[in-house]
XYZ file of C-alpha atoms in Angstrom:
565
model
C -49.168 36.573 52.291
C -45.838 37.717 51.006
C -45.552 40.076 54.208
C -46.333 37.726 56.722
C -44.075 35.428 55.114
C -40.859 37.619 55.519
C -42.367 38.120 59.107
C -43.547 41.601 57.893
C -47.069 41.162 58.678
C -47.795 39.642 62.655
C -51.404 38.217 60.895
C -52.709 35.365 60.921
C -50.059 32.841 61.266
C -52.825 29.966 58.906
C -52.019 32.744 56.419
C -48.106 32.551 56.712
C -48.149 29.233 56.862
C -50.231 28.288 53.595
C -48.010 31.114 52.006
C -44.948 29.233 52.896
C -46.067 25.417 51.472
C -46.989 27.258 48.370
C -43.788 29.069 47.893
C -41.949 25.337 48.612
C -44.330 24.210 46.311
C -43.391 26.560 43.366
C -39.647 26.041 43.935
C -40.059 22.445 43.517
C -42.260 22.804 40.126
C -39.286 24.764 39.066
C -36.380 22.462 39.713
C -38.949 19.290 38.179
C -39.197 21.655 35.393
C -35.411 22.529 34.288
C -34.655 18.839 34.902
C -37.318 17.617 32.804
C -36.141 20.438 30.387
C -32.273 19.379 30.275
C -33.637 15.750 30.179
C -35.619 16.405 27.388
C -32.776 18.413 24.943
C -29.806 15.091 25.886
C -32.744 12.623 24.611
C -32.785 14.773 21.228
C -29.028 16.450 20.773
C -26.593 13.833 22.485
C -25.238 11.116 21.057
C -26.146 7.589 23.555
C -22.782 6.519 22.833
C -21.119 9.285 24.292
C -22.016 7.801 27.490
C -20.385 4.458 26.758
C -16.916 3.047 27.968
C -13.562 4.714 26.564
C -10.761 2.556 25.428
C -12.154 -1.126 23.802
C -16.013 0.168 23.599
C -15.080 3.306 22.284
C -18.199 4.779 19.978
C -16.502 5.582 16.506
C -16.040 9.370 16.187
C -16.825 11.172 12.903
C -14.230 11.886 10.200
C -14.026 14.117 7.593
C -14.802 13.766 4.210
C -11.741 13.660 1.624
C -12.569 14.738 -1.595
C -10.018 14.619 -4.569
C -9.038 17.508 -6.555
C -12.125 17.963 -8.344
C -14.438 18.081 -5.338
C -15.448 14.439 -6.256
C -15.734 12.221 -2.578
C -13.405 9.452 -2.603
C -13.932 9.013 1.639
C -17.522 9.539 3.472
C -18.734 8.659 6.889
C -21.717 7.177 7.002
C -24.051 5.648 9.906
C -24.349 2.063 10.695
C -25.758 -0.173 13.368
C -23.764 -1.876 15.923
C -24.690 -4.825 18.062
C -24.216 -4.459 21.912
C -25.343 -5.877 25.622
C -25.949 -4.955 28.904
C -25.247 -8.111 30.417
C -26.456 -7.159 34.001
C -29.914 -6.499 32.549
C -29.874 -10.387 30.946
C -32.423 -12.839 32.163
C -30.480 -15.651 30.608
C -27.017 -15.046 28.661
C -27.690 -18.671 27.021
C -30.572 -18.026 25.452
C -29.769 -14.655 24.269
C -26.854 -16.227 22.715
C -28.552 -18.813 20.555
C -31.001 -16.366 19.425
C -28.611 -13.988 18.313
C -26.322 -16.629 16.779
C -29.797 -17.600 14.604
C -29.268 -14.163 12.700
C -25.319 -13.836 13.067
C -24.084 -17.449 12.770
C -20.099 -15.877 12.074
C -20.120 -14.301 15.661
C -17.650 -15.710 18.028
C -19.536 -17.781 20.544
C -16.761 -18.308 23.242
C -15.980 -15.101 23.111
C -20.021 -13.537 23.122
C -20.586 -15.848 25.940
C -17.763 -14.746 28.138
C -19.010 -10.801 27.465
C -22.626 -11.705 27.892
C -21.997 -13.552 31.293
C -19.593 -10.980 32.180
C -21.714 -9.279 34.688
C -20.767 -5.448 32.906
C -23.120 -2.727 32.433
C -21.929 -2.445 28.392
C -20.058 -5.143 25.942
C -20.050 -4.672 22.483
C -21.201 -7.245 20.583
C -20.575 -6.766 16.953
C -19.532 -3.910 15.435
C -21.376 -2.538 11.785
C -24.236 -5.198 11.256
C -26.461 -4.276 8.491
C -29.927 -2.623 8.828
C -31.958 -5.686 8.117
C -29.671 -7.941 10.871
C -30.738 -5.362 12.795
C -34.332 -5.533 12.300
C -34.369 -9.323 12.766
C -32.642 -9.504 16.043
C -34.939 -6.201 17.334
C -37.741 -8.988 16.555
C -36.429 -11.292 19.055
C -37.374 -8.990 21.616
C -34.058 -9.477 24.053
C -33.801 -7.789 27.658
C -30.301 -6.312 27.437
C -29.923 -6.536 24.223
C -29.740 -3.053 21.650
C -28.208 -1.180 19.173
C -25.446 2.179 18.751
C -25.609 3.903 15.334
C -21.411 4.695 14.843
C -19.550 6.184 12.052
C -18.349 3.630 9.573
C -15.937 4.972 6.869
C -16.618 4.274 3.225
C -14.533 4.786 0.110
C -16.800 4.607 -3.105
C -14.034 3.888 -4.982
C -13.498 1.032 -3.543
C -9.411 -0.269 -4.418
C -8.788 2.818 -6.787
C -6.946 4.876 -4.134
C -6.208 2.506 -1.368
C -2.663 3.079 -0.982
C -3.114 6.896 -0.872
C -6.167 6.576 1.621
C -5.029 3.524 3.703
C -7.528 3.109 5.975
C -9.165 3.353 9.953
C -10.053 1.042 12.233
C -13.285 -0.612 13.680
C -13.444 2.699 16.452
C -12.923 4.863 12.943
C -9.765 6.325 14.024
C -6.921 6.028 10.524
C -4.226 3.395 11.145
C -2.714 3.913 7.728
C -2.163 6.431 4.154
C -3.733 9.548 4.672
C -6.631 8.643 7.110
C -3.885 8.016 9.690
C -2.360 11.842 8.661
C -5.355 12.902 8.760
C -5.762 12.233 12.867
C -2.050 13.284 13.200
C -3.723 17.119 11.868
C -5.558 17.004 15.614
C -8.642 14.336 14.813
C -6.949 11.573 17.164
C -7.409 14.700 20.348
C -10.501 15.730 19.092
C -11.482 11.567 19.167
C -10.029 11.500 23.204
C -11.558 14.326 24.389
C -15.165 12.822 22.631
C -15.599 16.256 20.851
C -15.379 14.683 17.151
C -18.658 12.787 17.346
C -20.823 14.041 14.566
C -18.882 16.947 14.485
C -18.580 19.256 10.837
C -15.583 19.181 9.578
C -14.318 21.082 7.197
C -13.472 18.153 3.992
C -9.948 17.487 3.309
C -8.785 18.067 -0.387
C -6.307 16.106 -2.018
C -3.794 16.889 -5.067
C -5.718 13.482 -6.884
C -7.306 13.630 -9.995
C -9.799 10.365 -9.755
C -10.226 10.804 -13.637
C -6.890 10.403 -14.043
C -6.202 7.610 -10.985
C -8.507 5.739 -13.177
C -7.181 5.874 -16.345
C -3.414 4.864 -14.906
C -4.499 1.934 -13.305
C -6.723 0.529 -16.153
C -3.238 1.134 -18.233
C -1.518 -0.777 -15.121
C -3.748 -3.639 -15.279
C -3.531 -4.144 -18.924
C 0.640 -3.913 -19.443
C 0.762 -6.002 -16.240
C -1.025 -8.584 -17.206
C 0.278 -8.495 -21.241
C 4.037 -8.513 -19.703
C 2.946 -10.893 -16.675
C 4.931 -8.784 -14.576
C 4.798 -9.684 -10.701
C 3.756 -6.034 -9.730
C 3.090 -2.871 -11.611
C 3.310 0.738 -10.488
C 2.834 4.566 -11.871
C 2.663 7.963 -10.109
C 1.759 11.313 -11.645
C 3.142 14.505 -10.481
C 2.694 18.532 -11.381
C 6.145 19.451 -11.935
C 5.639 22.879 -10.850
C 4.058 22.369 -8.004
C 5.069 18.800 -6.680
C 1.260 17.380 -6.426
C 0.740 14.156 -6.863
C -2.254 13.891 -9.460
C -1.801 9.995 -9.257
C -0.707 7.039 -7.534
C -0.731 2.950 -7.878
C 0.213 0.575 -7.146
C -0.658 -2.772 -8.377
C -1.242 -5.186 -6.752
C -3.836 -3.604 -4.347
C -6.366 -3.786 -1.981
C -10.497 -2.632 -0.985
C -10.273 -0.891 2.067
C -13.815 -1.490 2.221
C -12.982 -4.733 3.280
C -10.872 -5.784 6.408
C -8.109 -7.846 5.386
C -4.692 -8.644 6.639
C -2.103 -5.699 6.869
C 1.161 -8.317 5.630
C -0.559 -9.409 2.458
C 1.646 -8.430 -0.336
C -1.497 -6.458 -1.819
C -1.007 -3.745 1.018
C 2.735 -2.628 0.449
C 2.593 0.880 -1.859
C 6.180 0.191 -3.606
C 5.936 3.594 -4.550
C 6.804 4.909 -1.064
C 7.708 2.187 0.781
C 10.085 0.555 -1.206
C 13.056 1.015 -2.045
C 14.655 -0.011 -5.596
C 18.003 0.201 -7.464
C 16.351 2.233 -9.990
C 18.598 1.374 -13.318
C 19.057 3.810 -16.157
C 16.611 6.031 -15.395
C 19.056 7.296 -12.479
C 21.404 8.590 -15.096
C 19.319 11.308 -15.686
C 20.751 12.354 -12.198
C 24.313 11.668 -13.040
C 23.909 14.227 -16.382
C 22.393 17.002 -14.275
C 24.993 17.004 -11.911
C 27.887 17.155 -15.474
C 25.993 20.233 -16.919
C 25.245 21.722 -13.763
C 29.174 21.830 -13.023
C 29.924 23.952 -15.428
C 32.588 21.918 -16.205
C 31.113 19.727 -19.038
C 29.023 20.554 -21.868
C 26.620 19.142 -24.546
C 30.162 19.012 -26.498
C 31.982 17.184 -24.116
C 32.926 13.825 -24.956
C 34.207 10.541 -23.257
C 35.764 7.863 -24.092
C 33.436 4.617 -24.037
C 35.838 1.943 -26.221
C 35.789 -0.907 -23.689
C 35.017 -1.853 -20.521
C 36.186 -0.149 -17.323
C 37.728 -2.268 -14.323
C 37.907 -1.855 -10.550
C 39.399 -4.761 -9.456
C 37.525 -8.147 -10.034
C 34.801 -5.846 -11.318
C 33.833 -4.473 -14.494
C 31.419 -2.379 -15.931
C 30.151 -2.557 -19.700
C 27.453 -1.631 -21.751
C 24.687 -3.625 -22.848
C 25.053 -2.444 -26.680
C 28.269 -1.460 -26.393
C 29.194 1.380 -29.042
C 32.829 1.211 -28.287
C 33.902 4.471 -29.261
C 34.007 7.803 -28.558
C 30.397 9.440 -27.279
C 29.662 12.908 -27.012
C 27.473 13.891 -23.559
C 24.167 13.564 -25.822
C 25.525 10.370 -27.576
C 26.063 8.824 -23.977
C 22.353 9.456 -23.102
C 21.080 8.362 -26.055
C 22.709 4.950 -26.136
C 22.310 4.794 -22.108
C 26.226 4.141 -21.913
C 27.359 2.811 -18.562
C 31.080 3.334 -19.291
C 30.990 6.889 -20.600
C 27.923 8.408 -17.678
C 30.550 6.608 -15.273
C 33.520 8.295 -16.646
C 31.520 11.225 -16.739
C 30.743 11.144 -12.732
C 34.187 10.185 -11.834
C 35.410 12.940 -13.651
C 33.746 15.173 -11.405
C 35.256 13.559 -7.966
C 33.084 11.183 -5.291
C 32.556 13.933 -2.860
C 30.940 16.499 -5.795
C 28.616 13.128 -6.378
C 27.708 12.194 -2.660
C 27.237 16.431 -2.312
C 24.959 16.161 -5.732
C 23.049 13.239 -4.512
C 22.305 14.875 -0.946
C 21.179 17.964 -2.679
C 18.785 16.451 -5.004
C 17.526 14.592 -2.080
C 17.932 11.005 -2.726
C 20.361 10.290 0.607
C 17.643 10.599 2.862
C 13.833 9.358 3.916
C 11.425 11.244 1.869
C 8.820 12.830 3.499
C 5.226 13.142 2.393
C 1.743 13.243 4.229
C 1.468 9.159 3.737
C 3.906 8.040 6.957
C 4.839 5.035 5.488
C 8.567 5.602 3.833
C 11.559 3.887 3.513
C 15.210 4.827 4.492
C 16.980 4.532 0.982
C 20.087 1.955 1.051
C 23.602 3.663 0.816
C 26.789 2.475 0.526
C 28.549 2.112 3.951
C 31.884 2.861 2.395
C 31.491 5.228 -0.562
C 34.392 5.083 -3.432
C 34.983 5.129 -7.307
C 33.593 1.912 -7.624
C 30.419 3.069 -5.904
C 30.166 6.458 -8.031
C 30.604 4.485 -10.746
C 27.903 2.013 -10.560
C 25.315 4.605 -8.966
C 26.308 6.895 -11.691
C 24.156 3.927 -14.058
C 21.521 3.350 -11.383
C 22.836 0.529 -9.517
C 24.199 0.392 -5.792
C 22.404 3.138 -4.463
C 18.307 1.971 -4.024
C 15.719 4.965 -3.238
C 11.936 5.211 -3.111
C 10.677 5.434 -6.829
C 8.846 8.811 -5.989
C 11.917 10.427 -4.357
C 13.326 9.952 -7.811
C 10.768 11.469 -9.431
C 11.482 14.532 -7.227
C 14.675 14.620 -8.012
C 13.428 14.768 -11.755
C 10.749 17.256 -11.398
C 13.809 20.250 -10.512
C 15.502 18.867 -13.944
C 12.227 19.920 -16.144
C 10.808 22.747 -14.008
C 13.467 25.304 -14.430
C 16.062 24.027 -11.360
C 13.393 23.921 -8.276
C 13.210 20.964 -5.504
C 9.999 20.694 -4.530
C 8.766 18.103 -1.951
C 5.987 15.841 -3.088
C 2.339 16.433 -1.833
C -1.027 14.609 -2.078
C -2.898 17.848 -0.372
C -3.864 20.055 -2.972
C -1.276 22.938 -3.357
C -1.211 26.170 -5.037
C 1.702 27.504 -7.343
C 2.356 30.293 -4.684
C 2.272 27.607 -1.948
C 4.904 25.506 -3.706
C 7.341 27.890 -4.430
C 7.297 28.911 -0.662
C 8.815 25.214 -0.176
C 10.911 24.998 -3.401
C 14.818 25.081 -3.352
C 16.871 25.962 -6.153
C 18.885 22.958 -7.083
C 19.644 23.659 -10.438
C 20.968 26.076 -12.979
C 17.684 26.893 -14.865
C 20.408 26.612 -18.272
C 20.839 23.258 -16.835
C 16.991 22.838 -16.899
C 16.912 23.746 -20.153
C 19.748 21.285 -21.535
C 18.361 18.209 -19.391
C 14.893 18.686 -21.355
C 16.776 18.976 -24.688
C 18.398 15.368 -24.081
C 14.671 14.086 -22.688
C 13.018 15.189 -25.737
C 15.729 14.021 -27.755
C 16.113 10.457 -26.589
C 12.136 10.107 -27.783
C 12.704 11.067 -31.180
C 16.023 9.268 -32.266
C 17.591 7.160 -28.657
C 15.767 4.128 -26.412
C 12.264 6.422 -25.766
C 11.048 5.904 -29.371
C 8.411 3.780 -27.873
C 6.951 6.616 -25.244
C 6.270 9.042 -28.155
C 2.765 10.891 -28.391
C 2.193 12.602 -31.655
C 1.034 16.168 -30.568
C 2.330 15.872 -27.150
C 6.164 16.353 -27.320
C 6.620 13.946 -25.411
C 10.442 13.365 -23.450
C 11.538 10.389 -21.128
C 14.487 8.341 -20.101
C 14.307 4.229 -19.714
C 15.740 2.207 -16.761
C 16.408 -1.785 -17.039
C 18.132 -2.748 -13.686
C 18.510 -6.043 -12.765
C 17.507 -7.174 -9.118
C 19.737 -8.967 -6.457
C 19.060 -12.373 -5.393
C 20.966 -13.967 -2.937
C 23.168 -11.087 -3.285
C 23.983 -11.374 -6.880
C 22.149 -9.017 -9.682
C 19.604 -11.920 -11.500
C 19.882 -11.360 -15.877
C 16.559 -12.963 -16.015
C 14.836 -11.041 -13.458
C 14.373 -7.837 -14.112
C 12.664 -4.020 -13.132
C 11.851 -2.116 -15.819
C 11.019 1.717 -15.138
C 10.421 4.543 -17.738
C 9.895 8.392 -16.975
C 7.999 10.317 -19.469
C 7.653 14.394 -19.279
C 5.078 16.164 -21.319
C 5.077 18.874 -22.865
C 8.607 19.264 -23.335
C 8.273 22.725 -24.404
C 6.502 24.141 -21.211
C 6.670 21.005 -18.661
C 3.485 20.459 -16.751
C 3.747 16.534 -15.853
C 5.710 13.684 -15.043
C 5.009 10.142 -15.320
C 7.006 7.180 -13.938
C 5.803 3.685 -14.965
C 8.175 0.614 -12.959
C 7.178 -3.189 -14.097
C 8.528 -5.424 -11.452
C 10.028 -8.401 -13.867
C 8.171 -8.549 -17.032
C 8.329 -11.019 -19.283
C 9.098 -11.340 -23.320
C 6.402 -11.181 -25.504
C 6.567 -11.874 -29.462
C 5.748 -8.127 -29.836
C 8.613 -7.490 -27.937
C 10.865 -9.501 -30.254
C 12.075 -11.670 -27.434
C 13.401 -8.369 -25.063
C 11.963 -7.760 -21.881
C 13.993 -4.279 -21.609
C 12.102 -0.670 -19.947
C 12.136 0.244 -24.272
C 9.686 -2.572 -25.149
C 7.226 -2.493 -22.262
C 7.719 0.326 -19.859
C 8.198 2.867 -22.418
C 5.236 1.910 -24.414
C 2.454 1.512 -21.395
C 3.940 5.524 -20.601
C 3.204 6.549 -23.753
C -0.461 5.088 -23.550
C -1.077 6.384 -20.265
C 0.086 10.074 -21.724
C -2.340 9.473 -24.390
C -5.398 8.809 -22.283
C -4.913 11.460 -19.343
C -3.743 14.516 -21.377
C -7.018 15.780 -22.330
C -8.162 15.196 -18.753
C -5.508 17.561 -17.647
C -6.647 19.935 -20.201
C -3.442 19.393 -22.651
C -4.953 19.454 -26.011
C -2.305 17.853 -29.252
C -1.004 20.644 -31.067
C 0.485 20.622 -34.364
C 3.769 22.089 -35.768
C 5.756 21.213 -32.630
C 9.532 22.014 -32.283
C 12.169 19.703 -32.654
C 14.922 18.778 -29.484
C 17.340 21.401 -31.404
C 14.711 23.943 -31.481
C 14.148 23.537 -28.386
C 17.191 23.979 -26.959
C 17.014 27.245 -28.330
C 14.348 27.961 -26.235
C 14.683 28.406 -22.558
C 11.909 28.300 -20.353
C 10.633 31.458 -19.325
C 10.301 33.192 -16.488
C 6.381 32.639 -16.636
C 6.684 29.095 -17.668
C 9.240 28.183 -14.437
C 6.605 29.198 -11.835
């Protein structure tokens, strides 16, 4: 048959012929075959909305998990049901309406109606309907009507790290916090080109501790509602390495829950504002002396009155009015003599300083929303003076912190993270900024202002505990406000080997009869840092010790080389 087929054989041509329908035959089996094949593997591997519109009836892509530091998920993908319609298959749009409006009475009927009557071949209806609104409208048995199972995003932790997370939209894609650097990393291509539908991705893992993000905001809650303070904030960092082991910001938000971006709950004050940071600036100003080489833990200044530019002046709040050596000055938080101290050292050495240590410019970090800081257009005495003391110069509380970290970690800038970061990793991104002498003498005067000067408050027994307050009044209507006030407090523990920094800011707290009437960063500030030391150490594996050396001793031992990286 095969012969006479080819023409081979000059046979019977019945013979060729049946030959020839049964070959056509075969081929046809085939082709049936492979399509039914292929047909068969999309109905069990492909995702049906993959076929769906782009743009406004995108399917939600997949997104990978985020785990914190621990390997505990704070951010999960999970599937859920959404509502749709192919409105050319509807028999009547009218009554498909009213039936689905029986089980989901908050959908918008003007708007349903015009998709359902729109004539399309796909409309979304609702997006994420539970499982048993699902079932019920599957029992009204509607032409047209049927169901996409997307990606929803869920954080278990509900408002515990919203500000770090942010959050994603109803297509799953981040709009905010990390989730929005998280599709800057490639997942916003992957999304377009429809290759990051239930696709594995490799988790992302942050610097957080969740332990400790716990433990911080329960403190948070509790001093902000003793001090009824308007708003309450704290980060946590790793000196050495610039990780962020905790962030909040109160108040704050469930990103489980849509809500409306310009509610006050949704602004992390941490990054995103910007503050004239008080007192606790000054910790700047006596880096910058001792770094100079030009004045010493001996030096001295002269703090016996005020000092006057002008129609201005600039006192202290307990005035001393004498002369205060360089420890004195940070131990009474003198205005006069830390301004005397900067001015002594010229504006441009300051502005240079300040640029250095990073506080002139928009800090950078994985979460994209930051703040420019505020500088003075025209930059003079009178400027170094009052910025000297915290006050004219308004940065993002954790480029502060920063700016702190080099003064306890042996001299080395290292930009903030919330990715977890090795040791090795962060000193290929640190910058010597500091003598590591000068190091040594700023965490002499940290420890020292908790055992005898205005950080009595902060101190830990076991912990060796250092900080410096910050009371700064705020401007209304372009005038600083007495009675309305921003306390801050930065604690550093353990003084002897540095591992962490905490910065607690109250945003105007109020007197209490503990307080004796004050409402100053030493009687509320100070105090919620030291509690917040106190419940996270052991979490971080820092156990009380006994025997601990004084500030002298310590200043008579420098941080090793071991103990700076």
């Amino acid at each position: 048959m095969v012969r006479g087929l080819f023409g081979l054989d000059r046979g019977d041509p019945e013979t060729v012929a049946r030959g020839r329908i049964k070959l056509i035959m075969a081929a046809f089996c085939a082709v049936f075959i492979a399509i039914a094949a292929q047909l068969s593997h999309l109905a069990v591997t492909s995702d049906p909305g993959a076929t769906r519109g782009r743009g406004s009836d995108a399917v939600s892509s997949a997104r990978p998990d985020i785990i914190d530091r621990n390997g505990d998920i704070v951010a999960i993908d999970v599937k859920s049901p959404s509502l749709f319609a192919e409105p050319r298959r509807l028999i009547d749009p009218d009554e498909a309406l009213e039936g689905l409006l029986k089980v989901l009475p908050d959908l918008d009927v003007e708007e349903s109606r015009k998709r359902l009557n729109s004539g399309k071949g796909f409309a979304w209806l609702k997006r994420e309907i539970t499982p048993a609104q699902m079932r019920a409208i599957h029992r009204l048995g509607i032409p047209g009507i049927g169901f996409l199972k997307e990606n929803r995003r869920i954080y278990p932790d509900g408002p515990i790290l919203s500000h770090v997370m942010g959050g994603v939209n109803v297509d799953n894609q981040g709009i905010s916090g990390l989730e929005k650097y998280i599709d800057g990393r490639g997942l916003a291509e992957l999304h377009l080109a429809g290759f990051a539908t239930d696709l594995q991705q490799e988790p992302v893992q942050l610097s957080m501790d969740m332990r400790v993000q716990h433990a911080v905001r329960d403190e948070l809650i509790r001093a902000k509602t003793k001090f009824s303070a308007l708003h309450a904030m704290a980060v946590v960092t790793e000196v050495n390495t610039g990780e962020i082991v905790s962030m909040v910001s109160l108040p704050d938000f469930d990103p489980n829950v849509p809500g409306d971006p310009k509610d006050d709950a949704y602004l992390n004050r941490l990054t995103t504002g910007v503050f004239e940071m008080g007192s606790t600036f000054k910790a700047l100003s006596f880096a910058m002396a001792l770094d100079s080489g030009r004045i010493g833990l001996n030096s001295s200044f002269d703090a016996r009155g005020a000092m006057h530019f002008g129609r201005f002046k600039i006192s202290d709040y307990h005035a001393e009015n004498r002369v205060l050596s360089v420890p004195e000055i940070f131990l009474v938080s003198s205005n006069v003599g830390t301004a005397k101290m900067v001015l002594s050292l010229g504006v441009d050495a300051h502005k240079a300083f300040l640029k250095k240590m990073g506080q002139l410019d928009r800090l950078r970090t994985e979460l994209p929303e930051s703040s420019e800081p505020i500088v003075p257009r025209r930059w003079g005495e009178l400027n170094s003076a009052t910025i000297a003391f915290g006050h004219g110069l308004s940065v993002a509380p954790l480029q502060a912190v920063m700016a702190v970290n080099s003064m306890v970690n042996g001299g080395w800038l290292i930009p903030p993270t919330f990715i977890k970061r090795s040791q090795e990793d962060a000193q290929k991104v640190a910058v010597r900024v500091l003598k590591p002498e000068t190091s040594d003498k700023m965490r002499y005067l940290l420890r020292l202002n908790a055992e005898k000067g205005t950080a009595t408050k902060a101190e830990v027994p076991g912990y060796l505990v250092g900080g410096k307050t910050g009371t700064a009044e705020k401007v209304v209507n372009g005038r600083y406000a007495k009675n309305k006030l921003l306390t801050s407090f930065t604690a550093v523990f353990p003084m002897d080997r540095p591992r962490y920094l905490i910065l607690v800011m109250l945003d105007e707290p109020k007197a209490t009869s503990e307080t004796y009437g004050f409402a100053t960063s030493g009687w509320n500030a100070a105090p919620t840092a030291g509690k917040i030391v106190e419940r996270i150490a052991p979490l971080l594996n820092i156990a009380p010790r006994q025997n601990l050396p004084n500030a002298e001793q310590l200043l008579r031992m420098p941080l090793k080389v071991a103990d700076r990286h």
